[in-house]
Amino acid sequence: MSTNTFSDTEHQILEAALLEFSTHGRQGARMQCIADRAGLNKALIHYYFRNKERLYEEVFRYVFQRYFRRLGETLRRDGDFPTVLRAFINRYLDLLNENPALPMFLLREVSEGAPVFSRRISEIVEISPDGMPYLLLQLFAKASSSGEIRHTDPFQALISIMGTCIYFFAGFPIFAALMPELQDRREELVEQRKEHIFELVYYGLKPRTE
Amino acid sequence: MSTNTFSDTEHQILEAALLEFSTHGRQGARMQCIADRAGLNKALIHYYFRNKERLYEEVFRYVFQRYFRRLGETLRRDGDFPTVLRAFINRYLDLLNENPALPMFLLREVSEGAPVFSRRISEIVEISPDGMPYLLLQLFAKASSSGEIRHTDPFQALISIMGTCIYFFAGFPIFAALMPELQDRREELVEQRKEHIFELVYYGLKPRTE
DNA sequence: ATACGGTTTAACCATATGGTTAATCTATTT
DNA sequence: AAATAGATTAACCATATGGTTAAACCGTAT
């Protein structure tokens, strides 16, 4: 059940399910819609994934295992604080830009009490000191204690950096509804955003001389 | 339908519905659960709000009208850039802390294509130059042109400040699942966060002399 | 050619759930 | 006290939807 080799058909189902789940939520998702999206018969989904709940779990794991792994990679490379920080931000924004539905998928799960995330957390994210969350905390903790940034709670910094990245994608539709002209500038704004976040976080945390 | 005077019963329904909708989403919400939560008969909900869709719309408007209005208030008061910035951050975090379910409610709606938000946008948020989004953009635009902060796209700043505030509440459960010790520090972290975000944004945007 | 295992499908079933209805209760007016 | 209108309830209905099943399809080995 935790194998990662999926057939073509399974992949089609997973991709369709990801879209359906992230736009309509676990309960709002319709098996028939997933089947239609994937161009397959509904019974096939049950054949491969038994039921909606297991499909959801499989999609969730399938997607976020990769997501957290790719995010963590950037933190394991050598480099000084600003270099690693920049790499993390760029990777994060690229990941989100490739699949803007992911944050909502995760946030939805979490707002429902994160039953699947909690139950299968060990498969999804490394909780060890070599996993993404801990490495990111470490990044700030080290820079903080070496004096490269001012004394900062690493947790606050973690929330800030992830929030500034995620909210661009999660909140974009809100502001696009208010200011339609943003829609066309989207790609440009993503690139601009990399620089903006880096400067905000780096210079926002740097010790002040005055 | 857009009156704001609700009877006790209606209020109970609205509050119960808000909880149910924000944890389970529009489709996942169950009319029976809302009735149970409110301690009322299910048919009463239909009596007052006709059907699920209209109930959802009413709750949505009821909640976010107030939310955006209270957020906008802080931007209409006099004061220099850091003062207004601080007031906005504090108000925002207090609002979210009072009702941590709100961001998810809004984000869910948005990820479903924001049909209700779009349709009733004019009742929910002032789109005029005196409304919250525009005032916040103005705040940064003015500070930017007066040289108080370095040249910055106001939209990027808007996303950053809202993202850092919201994500604390939206993402908190994720990190609380990974680091259980955070749960007890929540209130303390909210207060600490006000200062953290202010410093990050203010000093992150300030012109650099070096 | 045929038998067989894995895959795919149309048709079907059971049930959860949104919504209705008709009766009852309650308070206010006359 | 009778009447009226609004509020509330239990019982019910229709249907959407998750899930099942049995048959058909298809490639491959014998």
Short mmCIF file of C-alpha atoms (C1' of nucleotides) in Angstrom, two decimals:
data_model
loop_
_atom_site.label_atom_id
_atom_site.label_comp_id
_atom_site.label_asym_id
_atom_site.label_seq_id
_atom_site.Cartn_x
_atom_site.Cartn_y
_atom_site.Cartn_z
CA MET A 1 0.00 0.00 0.00
CA SER A 2 2.96 2.30 0.38
CA THR A 3 4.67 1.27 -2.84
CA ASN A 4 5.53 4.11 -5.16
CA THR A 5 5.30 2.33 -8.46
CA PHE A 6 1.95 3.06 -10.02
CA SER A 7 0.61 1.92 -13.37
CA ASP A 8 -0.53 4.44 -15.98
CA THR A 9 -4.12 3.99 -14.97
CA GLU A 10 -3.29 4.49 -11.32
CA HIS A 11 -1.38 7.64 -12.15
CA GLN A 12 -4.31 9.02 -14.10
CA ILE A 13 -6.58 8.33 -11.16
CA LEU A 14 -4.19 9.92 -8.67
CA GLU A 15 -3.76 13.07 -10.75
CA ALA A 16 -7.48 13.45 -11.32
CA ALA A 17 -8.14 12.81 -7.64
CA LEU A 18 -5.57 15.41 -6.59
CA LEU A 19 -7.34 18.05 -8.65
CA GLU A 20 -10.77 17.02 -7.42
CA PHE A 21 -9.75 16.78 -3.77
CA SER A 22 -7.92 20.09 -3.74
CA THR A 23 -10.75 22.03 -5.32
CA HIS A 24 -13.67 20.36 -3.58
CA GLY A 25 -12.22 18.87 -0.42
CA ARG A 26 -12.36 15.35 0.86
CA GLN A 27 -16.11 15.21 1.22
CA GLY A 28 -16.93 17.49 -1.69
CA ALA A 29 -14.93 15.35 -4.09
CA ARG A 30 -17.11 13.11 -6.27
CA MET A 31 -15.87 9.71 -7.34
CA GLN A 32 -17.77 10.13 -10.60
CA CYS A 33 -16.00 13.42 -11.32
CA ILE A 34 -12.62 11.86 -10.65
CA ALA A 35 -13.49 9.04 -13.04
CA ASP A 36 -14.67 11.52 -15.67
CA ARG A 37 -11.59 13.69 -15.30
CA ALA A 38 -9.39 10.62 -15.70
CA GLY A 39 -11.52 9.32 -18.56
CA LEU A 40 -12.14 6.03 -16.80
CA ASN A 41 -14.97 4.03 -15.37
CA LYS A 42 -15.87 4.77 -11.78
CA ALA A 43 -15.57 1.14 -10.72
CA LEU A 44 -11.93 1.18 -11.76
CA ILE A 45 -11.15 3.59 -8.97
CA HIS A 46 -12.60 1.16 -6.47
CA TYR A 47 -10.76 -1.67 -8.15
CA TYR A 48 -7.42 0.06 -7.60
CA PHE A 49 -8.02 2.03 -4.42
CA ARG A 50 -10.89 0.18 -2.74
CA ASN A 51 -12.77 3.26 -1.50
CA LYS A 52 -12.77 7.06 -1.33
CA GLU A 53 -10.99 7.22 2.00
CA ARG A 54 -8.09 5.05 0.86
CA LEU A 55 -7.86 6.96 -2.40
CA TYR A 56 -7.62 10.18 -0.44
CA GLU A 57 -4.90 8.77 1.78
CA GLU A 58 -2.94 7.47 -1.17
CA VAL A 59 -3.15 10.79 -3.03
CA PHE A 60 -2.19 12.68 0.08
CA ARG A 61 0.87 10.58 0.77
CA TYR A 62 1.86 10.39 -2.89
CA VAL A 63 1.81 14.15 -3.25
CA PHE A 64 3.25 15.37 0.03
CA GLN A 65 6.01 12.85 0.44
CA ARG A 66 7.54 14.30 -2.72
CA TYR A 67 6.66 17.87 -1.73
CA PHE A 68 8.43 17.79 1.63
CA ARG A 69 11.35 15.84 0.24
CA ARG A 70 11.97 18.36 -2.55
CA LEU A 71 11.63 21.19 -0.07
CA GLY A 72 14.11 19.58 2.32
CA GLU A 73 16.74 19.02 -0.40
CA THR A 74 17.52 22.71 -0.58
CA LEU A 75 18.35 22.79 3.12
CA ARG A 76 20.87 19.97 2.97
CA ARG A 77 23.17 21.67 0.52
CA ASP A 78 26.20 23.60 1.74
CA GLY A 79 26.24 27.36 1.68
CA ASP A 80 26.07 30.38 3.91
CA PHE A 81 22.79 31.64 5.38
CA PRO A 82 21.68 33.92 2.53
CA THR A 83 22.52 31.30 -0.10
CA VAL A 84 20.54 28.54 1.56
CA LEU A 85 17.71 30.95 2.33
CA ARG A 86 17.52 31.98 -1.29
CA ALA A 87 17.61 28.40 -2.52
CA PHE A 88 14.79 27.45 -0.17
CA ILE A 89 12.59 30.36 -1.21
CA ASN A 90 13.18 29.78 -4.92
CA ARG A 91 12.48 26.08 -4.65
CA TYR A 92 9.38 26.66 -2.57
CA LEU A 93 7.89 29.18 -4.97
CA ASP A 94 8.72 26.99 -7.97
CA LEU A 95 7.10 23.98 -6.33
CA LEU A 96 3.97 25.95 -5.53
CA ASN A 97 3.88 27.54 -8.95
CA GLU A 98 3.99 24.11 -10.58
CA ASN A 99 1.03 23.01 -8.53
CA PRO A 100 -0.89 25.83 -6.91
CA ALA A 101 -3.51 23.39 -5.64
CA LEU A 102 -1.14 21.80 -3.10
CA PRO A 103 -1.31 24.33 -0.27
CA MET A 104 -5.10 24.18 -0.20
CA PHE A 105 -5.01 20.41 -0.23
CA LEU A 106 -2.81 20.41 2.85
CA LEU A 107 -4.62 23.26 4.59
CA ARG A 108 -7.96 21.57 4.08
CA GLU A 109 -6.70 18.36 5.59
CA VAL A 110 -5.31 20.29 8.51
CA SER A 111 -8.49 22.26 9.14
CA GLU A 112 -10.40 18.99 9.33
CA GLY A 113 -8.17 17.92 12.19
CA ALA A 114 -5.40 16.43 10.05
CA PRO A 115 -6.45 12.81 10.61
CA VAL A 116 -4.54 11.42 7.63
CA PHE A 117 -1.57 13.71 8.05
CA SER A 118 -1.24 12.68 11.68
CA ARG A 119 -1.76 8.98 11.07
CA ARG A 120 0.76 8.72 8.23
CA ILE A 121 3.04 11.55 9.22
CA SER A 122 6.13 9.34 9.40
CA GLU A 123 5.78 8.39 5.72
CA ILE A 124 5.15 11.97 4.63
CA VAL A 125 7.76 14.09 6.39
CA GLU A 126 11.02 13.27 8.09
CA ILE A 127 10.52 14.13 11.73
CA SER A 128 14.20 13.44 12.38
CA PRO A 129 16.76 16.25 12.68
CA ASP A 130 17.41 15.63 8.98
CA GLY A 131 13.83 16.40 7.96
CA MET A 132 12.59 19.62 6.39
CA PRO A 133 10.96 21.31 9.38
CA TYR A 134 13.85 20.69 11.73
CA LEU A 135 16.47 21.72 9.15
CA LEU A 136 14.64 24.98 8.49
CA LEU A 137 14.43 25.70 12.20
CA GLN A 138 18.14 24.89 12.46
CA LEU A 139 18.96 27.29 9.64
CA PHE A 140 17.47 30.17 11.59
CA ALA A 141 18.71 28.95 14.97
CA LYS A 142 22.30 28.82 13.74
CA ALA A 143 22.18 32.17 12.01
CA SER A 144 20.62 33.57 15.15
CA SER A 145 23.25 32.25 17.54
CA SER A 146 26.15 33.17 15.24
CA GLY A 147 24.86 36.73 15.18
CA GLU A 148 24.22 36.77 11.47
CA ILE A 149 20.61 37.62 12.18
CA ARG A 150 19.31 39.18 15.34
CA HIS A 151 17.95 37.02 18.13
CA THR A 152 14.83 35.43 16.69
CA ASP A 153 12.49 32.59 17.60
CA PRO A 154 13.17 30.13 14.74
CA PHE A 155 9.55 29.05 14.79
CA GLN A 156 8.36 32.58 14.08
CA ALA A 157 10.79 32.81 11.20
CA LEU A 158 9.64 29.48 9.82
CA ILE A 159 6.00 30.57 9.85
CA SER A 160 6.91 33.87 8.22
CA ILE A 161 8.86 32.41 5.37
CA MET A 162 6.35 29.68 4.63
CA GLY A 163 3.42 32.07 5.00
CA THR A 164 4.83 34.64 2.60
CA CYS A 165 5.41 31.93 0.00
CA ILE A 166 2.15 30.04 0.38
CA TYR A 167 -0.17 32.98 0.69
CA PHE A 168 0.79 34.30 -2.70
CA PHE A 169 -0.82 31.24 -4.23
CA ALA A 170 -3.58 30.65 -1.69
CA GLY A 171 -4.66 34.28 -1.62
CA PHE A 172 -3.99 35.23 -5.22
CA PRO A 173 -7.53 34.45 -6.40
CA ILE A 174 -8.90 36.78 -3.74
CA PHE A 175 -6.91 39.71 -4.99
CA ALA A 176 -7.32 38.77 -8.61
CA ALA A 177 -11.06 39.01 -8.00
CA LEU A 178 -10.57 42.51 -6.63
CA MET A 179 -7.94 43.62 -9.13
CA PRO A 180 -8.41 41.74 -12.40
CA GLU A 181 -5.30 43.28 -13.92
CA LEU A 182 -3.20 41.02 -11.66
CA GLN A 183 -4.19 37.91 -13.60
CA ASP A 184 -1.94 38.74 -16.54
CA ARG A 185 1.03 39.67 -14.36
CA ARG A 186 1.01 36.35 -12.49
CA GLU A 187 4.20 34.80 -13.85
CA GLU A 188 6.05 38.08 -13.59
CA LEU A 189 4.83 38.45 -9.99
CA VAL A 190 6.09 34.99 -9.03
CA GLU A 191 9.63 35.86 -10.17
CA GLN A 192 9.46 39.26 -8.51
CA ARG A 193 8.23 37.53 -5.39
CA LYS A 194 11.39 35.45 -5.00
CA GLU A 195 13.44 38.59 -4.65
CA HIS A 196 10.85 40.33 -2.47
CA ILE A 197 10.65 37.51 0.08
CA PHE A 198 14.38 37.08 0.23
CA GLU A 199 14.95 40.76 0.91
CA LEU A 200 12.10 40.95 3.39
CA VAL A 201 13.31 37.99 5.42
CA TYR A 202 17.04 38.55 5.10
CA TYR A 203 17.09 42.27 5.82
CA GLY A 204 14.15 42.01 8.17
CA LEU A 205 16.12 39.65 10.37
CA LYS A 206 19.57 41.20 10.01
CA PRO A 207 20.97 42.96 13.05
CA ARG A 208 20.37 46.71 12.97
CA THR A 209 23.32 48.98 13.61
CA GLU A 210 21.48 52.23 14.35
CA MET B 1 -31.80 39.10 2.62
CA SER B 2 -28.98 41.49 3.35
CA THR B 3 -30.40 42.78 6.61
CA ASN B 4 -28.07 42.50 9.55
CA THR B 5 -30.60 42.08 12.32
CA PHE B 6 -30.88 38.44 13.17
CA SER B 7 -33.04 36.83 15.85
CA ASP B 8 -31.47 34.70 18.57
CA THR B 9 -32.32 31.54 16.73
CA GLU B 10 -30.84 32.87 13.53
CA HIS B 11 -27.67 33.80 15.35
CA GLN B 12 -27.36 30.34 16.82
CA ILE B 13 -27.75 28.85 13.37
CA LEU B 14 -25.22 31.23 11.84
CA GLU B 15 -22.62 30.52 14.50
CA ALA B 16 -23.10 26.77 14.27
CA ALA B 17 -22.97 26.96 10.49
CA LEU B 18 -19.78 28.99 10.56
CA LEU B 19 -18.07 26.30 12.60
CA GLU B 20 -19.40 23.49 10.47
CA PHE B 21 -18.58 25.18 7.16
CA SER B 22 -15.08 26.15 8.18
CA THR B 23 -14.14 22.70 9.41
CA HIS B 24 -15.90 20.63 6.75
CA GLY B 25 -16.30 22.97 3.79
CA ARG B 26 -19.36 23.88 1.86
CA GLN B 27 -20.13 20.38 0.66
CA GLY B 28 -18.80 18.53 3.66
CA ALA B 29 -21.01 20.50 6.02
CA ARG B 30 -24.07 18.56 7.18
CA MET B 31 -27.33 20.35 7.86
CA GLN B 32 -28.05 17.84 10.61
CA CYS B 33 -24.74 18.64 12.33
CA ILE B 34 -25.43 22.35 12.15
CA ALA B 35 -28.84 21.76 13.72
CA ASP B 36 -27.32 19.57 16.44
CA ARG B 37 -24.57 22.07 17.19
CA ALA B 38 -27.17 24.82 17.50
CA GLY B 39 -29.50 22.57 19.52
CA LEU B 40 -32.33 23.09 17.07
CA ASN B 41 -34.45 21.13 14.69
CA LYS B 42 -33.08 20.73 11.20
CA ALA B 43 -36.22 22.05 9.54
CA LEU B 44 -35.74 25.34 11.35
CA ILE B 45 -32.65 26.01 9.32
CA HIS B 46 -34.64 25.64 6.15
CA TYR B 47 -37.37 27.75 7.63
CA TYR B 48 -34.97 30.63 8.17
CA PHE B 49 -32.46 30.18 5.39
CA ARG B 50 -34.39 28.18 2.78
CA ASN B 51 -31.51 25.90 1.75
CA LYS B 52 -27.87 25.03 2.32
CA GLU B 53 -26.59 27.28 -0.43
CA ARG B 54 -28.37 30.37 0.91
CA LEU B 55 -27.29 29.56 4.44
CA TYR B 56 -23.72 29.38 3.24
CA GLU B 57 -24.01 32.72 1.48
CA GLU B 58 -25.58 34.36 4.50
CA VAL B 59 -22.90 33.05 6.86
CA PHE B 60 -20.19 34.08 4.45
CA ARG B 61 -21.45 37.61 4.11
CA TYR B 62 -22.31 37.94 7.79
CA VAL B 63 -18.80 36.98 8.83
CA PHE B 64 -16.62 38.65 6.25
CA GLN B 65 -18.42 41.94 6.02
CA ARG B 66 -17.48 42.51 9.65
CA TYR B 67 -14.02 41.03 9.19
CA PHE B 68 -12.98 43.34 6.36
CA ARG B 69 -14.61 46.34 7.98
CA ARG B 70 -12.73 45.86 11.25
CA LEU B 71 -9.53 45.31 9.35
CA GLY B 72 -10.05 48.50 7.33
CA GLU B 73 -10.71 50.63 10.42
CA THR B 74 -7.07 50.50 11.47
CA LEU B 75 -5.99 51.95 8.12
CA ARG B 76 -8.25 54.98 8.34
CA ARG B 77 -6.74 56.34 11.53
CA ASP B 78 -4.05 58.99 11.42
CA GLY B 79 -0.46 58.17 12.18
CA ASP B 80 2.91 57.67 10.53
CA PHE B 81 3.83 54.53 8.62
CA PRO B 82 5.14 52.40 11.51
CA THR B 83 2.19 53.35 13.74
CA VAL B 84 -0.43 52.40 11.19
CA LEU B 85 1.50 49.28 10.24
CA ARG B 86 1.63 48.19 13.85
CA ALA B 87 -2.06 48.88 14.39
CA PHE B 88 -2.97 46.86 11.32
CA ILE B 89 -0.84 43.88 12.36
CA ASN B 90 -2.15 43.90 15.92
CA ARG B 91 -5.76 44.15 14.83
CA TYR B 92 -5.32 41.43 12.22
CA LEU B 93 -3.74 38.99 14.66
CA ASP B 94 -6.35 39.74 17.31
CA LEU B 95 -9.16 39.18 14.81
CA LEU B 96 -7.70 35.88 13.69
CA ASN B 97 -6.97 34.81 17.23
CA GLU B 98 -10.60 35.41 18.19
CA ASN B 99 -11.74 33.22 15.35
CA PRO B 100 -9.03 31.00 13.89
CA ALA B 101 -11.57 29.30 11.63
CA LEU B 102 -12.03 32.37 9.45
CA PRO B 103 -9.00 32.12 7.19
CA MET B 104 -9.85 28.56 6.25
CA PHE B 105 -13.43 29.52 5.56
CA LEU B 106 -12.27 32.18 3.14
CA LEU B 107 -9.49 30.10 1.59
CA ARG B 108 -11.87 27.19 0.99
CA GLU B 109 -14.34 29.44 -0.76
CA VAL B 110 -11.54 30.85 -2.87
CA SER B 111 -10.13 27.47 -3.84
CA GLU B 112 -13.56 26.45 -5.07
CA GLY B 113 -13.49 29.35 -7.49
CA ALA B 114 -14.89 31.95 -5.09
CA PRO B 115 -18.40 31.92 -6.56
CA VAL B 116 -20.06 33.52 -3.52
CA PHE B 117 -17.21 35.91 -2.80
CA SER B 118 -17.31 37.12 -6.40
CA ARG B 119 -21.07 37.36 -6.63
CA ARG B 120 -21.51 39.32 -3.40
CA ILE B 121 -18.16 41.02 -3.29
CA SER B 122 -19.65 44.51 -3.17
CA GLU B 123 -21.49 43.72 0.08
CA ILE B 124 -18.43 42.11 1.65
CA VAL B 125 -15.54 44.43 0.97
CA GLU B 126 -15.33 48.06 -0.06
CA ILE B 127 -13.76 48.09 -3.49
CA SER B 128 -13.59 51.86 -3.40
CA PRO B 129 -10.35 53.73 -2.58
CA ASP B 130 -11.65 53.80 0.98
CA GLY B 131 -11.83 50.00 1.28
CA MET B 132 -9.37 47.78 3.10
CA PRO B 133 -7.36 46.38 0.18
CA TYR B 134 -6.86 49.72 -1.51
CA LEU B 135 -5.98 51.50 1.75
CA LEU B 136 -3.37 48.89 2.55
CA LEU B 137 -1.86 49.20 -0.92
CA GLN B 138 -1.88 52.99 -0.45
CA LEU B 139 -0.08 52.67 2.86
CA PHE B 140 2.84 50.95 1.19
CA ALA B 141 2.69 53.02 -1.98
CA LYS B 142 2.96 56.28 0.00
CA ALA B 143 5.75 55.04 2.24
CA SER B 144 7.51 53.81 -0.86
CA SER B 145 7.30 57.09 -2.78
CA SER B 146 8.19 59.19 0.26
CA GLY B 147 11.35 57.14 0.68
CA GLU B 148 10.39 55.82 4.09
CA ILE B 149 10.68 52.31 2.72
CA ARG B 150 12.64 51.28 -0.32
CA HIS B 151 10.95 51.00 -3.68
CA THR B 152 8.53 48.13 -3.32
CA ASP B 153 5.58 46.73 -5.25
CA PRO B 154 2.71 47.42 -2.80
CA PHE B 155 1.00 44.24 -3.89
CA GLN B 156 3.98 42.14 -2.85
CA ALA B 157 4.01 43.86 0.51
CA LEU B 158 0.27 43.30 0.94
CA ILE B 159 0.63 39.57 0.28
CA SER B 160 3.57 39.36 2.66
CA ILE B 161 1.91 41.04 5.56
CA MET B 162 -1.35 39.15 5.21
CA GLY B 163 0.45 35.87 4.61
CA THR B 164 2.63 36.16 7.70
CA CYS B 165 -0.44 36.87 9.81
CA ILE B 166 -2.78 34.27 8.36
CA TYR B 167 -0.34 31.41 8.08
CA PHE B 168 0.33 31.40 11.78
CA PHE B 169 -3.27 30.31 12.32
CA ALA B 170 -3.78 28.29 9.16
CA GLY B 171 -0.48 26.43 9.51
CA PHE B 172 -0.28 26.17 13.26
CA PRO B 173 -1.97 22.76 13.44
CA ILE B 174 0.60 21.36 11.00
CA PHE B 175 3.49 22.35 13.21
CA ALA B 176 1.68 21.53 16.41
CA ALA B 177 1.34 18.00 15.01
CA LEU B 178 5.10 17.89 14.46
CA MET B 179 6.09 19.69 17.67
CA PRO B 180 3.46 19.09 20.34
CA GLU B 181 5.17 21.45 22.79
CA LEU B 182 3.92 24.38 20.69
CA GLN B 183 0.33 23.81 21.75
CA ASP B 184 0.87 25.25 25.22
CA ARG B 185 2.84 28.24 23.96
CA ARG B 186 0.10 29.35 21.57
CA GLU B 187 -1.10 32.49 23.31
CA GLU B 188 2.44 33.54 24.09
CA LEU B 189 3.39 32.96 20.45
CA VAL B 190 0.55 35.15 19.18
CA GLU B 191 1.78 38.11 21.23
CA GLN B 192 5.37 37.46 20.24
CA ARG B 193 4.21 37.27 16.64
CA LYS B 194 2.92 40.84 16.62
CA GLU B 195 6.39 42.13 17.33
CA HIS B 196 8.04 39.64 14.99
CA ILE B 197 5.90 40.57 11.99
CA PHE B 198 6.25 44.28 12.61
CA GLU B 199 10.02 44.08 12.76
CA LEU B 200 10.23 41.77 9.79
CA VAL B 201 8.10 44.00 7.58
CA TYR B 202 9.27 47.36 8.84
CA TYR B 203 12.98 46.69 8.85
CA GLY B 204 12.71 44.36 5.88
CA LEU B 205 11.34 47.20 3.78
CA LYS B 206 13.38 50.07 5.20
CA PRO B 207 16.07 51.54 2.96
CA ARG B 208 19.50 50.10 3.62
CA THR B 209 22.37 52.48 4.10
CA GLU B 210 25.30 50.12 3.61
"C1'" DA C 1 -7.59 -22.37 -30.51
"C1'" DT C 2 -8.20 -21.96 -25.91
"C1'" DA C 3 -7.76 -21.20 -21.18
"C1'" DC C 4 -6.55 -17.90 -17.90
"C1'" DG C 5 -5.38 -13.66 -15.13
"C1'" DG C 6 -5.63 -9.06 -14.92
"C1'" DT C 7 -8.41 -5.09 -16.42
"C1'" DT C 8 -12.53 -2.57 -17.68
"C1'" DT C 9 -17.38 -1.77 -18.04
"C1'" DA C 10 -22.62 -1.12 -17.52
"C1'" DA C 11 -26.02 -1.88 -14.49
"C1'" DC C 12 -27.39 -2.09 -10.06
"C1'" DC C 13 -27.97 -1.45 -4.76
"C1'" DA C 14 -28.06 0.80 -0.12
"C1'" DT C 15 -27.98 4.67 2.28
"C1'" DA C 16 -26.91 9.29 3.73
"C1'" DT C 17 -28.59 13.61 3.30
"C1'" DG C 18 -30.90 17.88 1.56
"C1'" DG C 19 -35.27 19.25 1.59
"C1'" DT C 20 -40.67 19.06 2.41
"C1'" DT C 21 -44.92 18.78 4.92
"C1'" DA C 22 -48.42 18.82 7.99
"C1'" DA C 23 -49.25 19.03 12.59
"C1'" DT C 24 -48.27 21.27 17.16
"C1'" DC C 25 -46.85 24.71 20.18
"C1'" DT C 26 -46.56 29.67 21.78
"C1'" DA C 27 -47.28 34.23 22.18
"C1'" DT C 28 -49.85 38.25 20.87
"C1'" DT C 29 -54.03 40.59 19.48
"C1'" DT C 30 -58.89 41.33 19.69
"C1'" DA D 1 -61.36 32.99 25.26
"C1'" DA D 2 -60.95 32.78 20.42
"C1'" DA D 3 -58.31 33.79 16.56
"C1'" DT D 4 -54.22 34.55 14.20
"C1'" DA D 5 -49.42 34.44 12.87
"C1'" DG D 6 -45.09 32.96 13.64
"C1'" DA D 7 -41.93 29.34 15.49
"C1'" DT D 8 -40.80 24.55 16.13
"C1'" DT D 9 -41.08 19.66 15.59
"C1'" DA D 10 -41.34 14.62 13.97
"C1'" DA D 11 -42.03 12.10 10.17
"C1'" DC D 12 -41.41 11.65 5.55
"C1'" DC D 13 -39.66 11.89 0.49
"C1'" DA D 14 -36.45 12.13 -3.52
"C1'" DT D 15 -32.19 11.78 -5.05
"C1'" DA D 16 -27.25 11.94 -5.27
"C1'" DT D 17 -23.58 9.25 -4.54
"C1'" DG D 18 -20.35 5.72 -2.61
"C1'" DG D 19 -19.88 1.24 -3.38
"C1'" DT D 20 -20.87 -3.74 -5.50
"C1'" DT D 21 -21.33 -7.23 -8.95
"C1'" DA D 22 -21.30 -9.99 -12.72
"C1'" DA D 23 -20.26 -9.97 -17.24
"C1'" DA D 24 -17.10 -8.71 -21.05
"C1'" DC D 25 -12.69 -7.56 -22.87
"C1'" DC D 26 -7.84 -8.34 -23.92
"C1'" DG D 27 -3.26 -9.78 -24.02
"C1'" DT D 28 -0.36 -13.87 -23.17
"C1'" DA D 29 1.07 -18.46 -22.33
"C1'" DT D 30 0.14 -23.25 -23.45
#
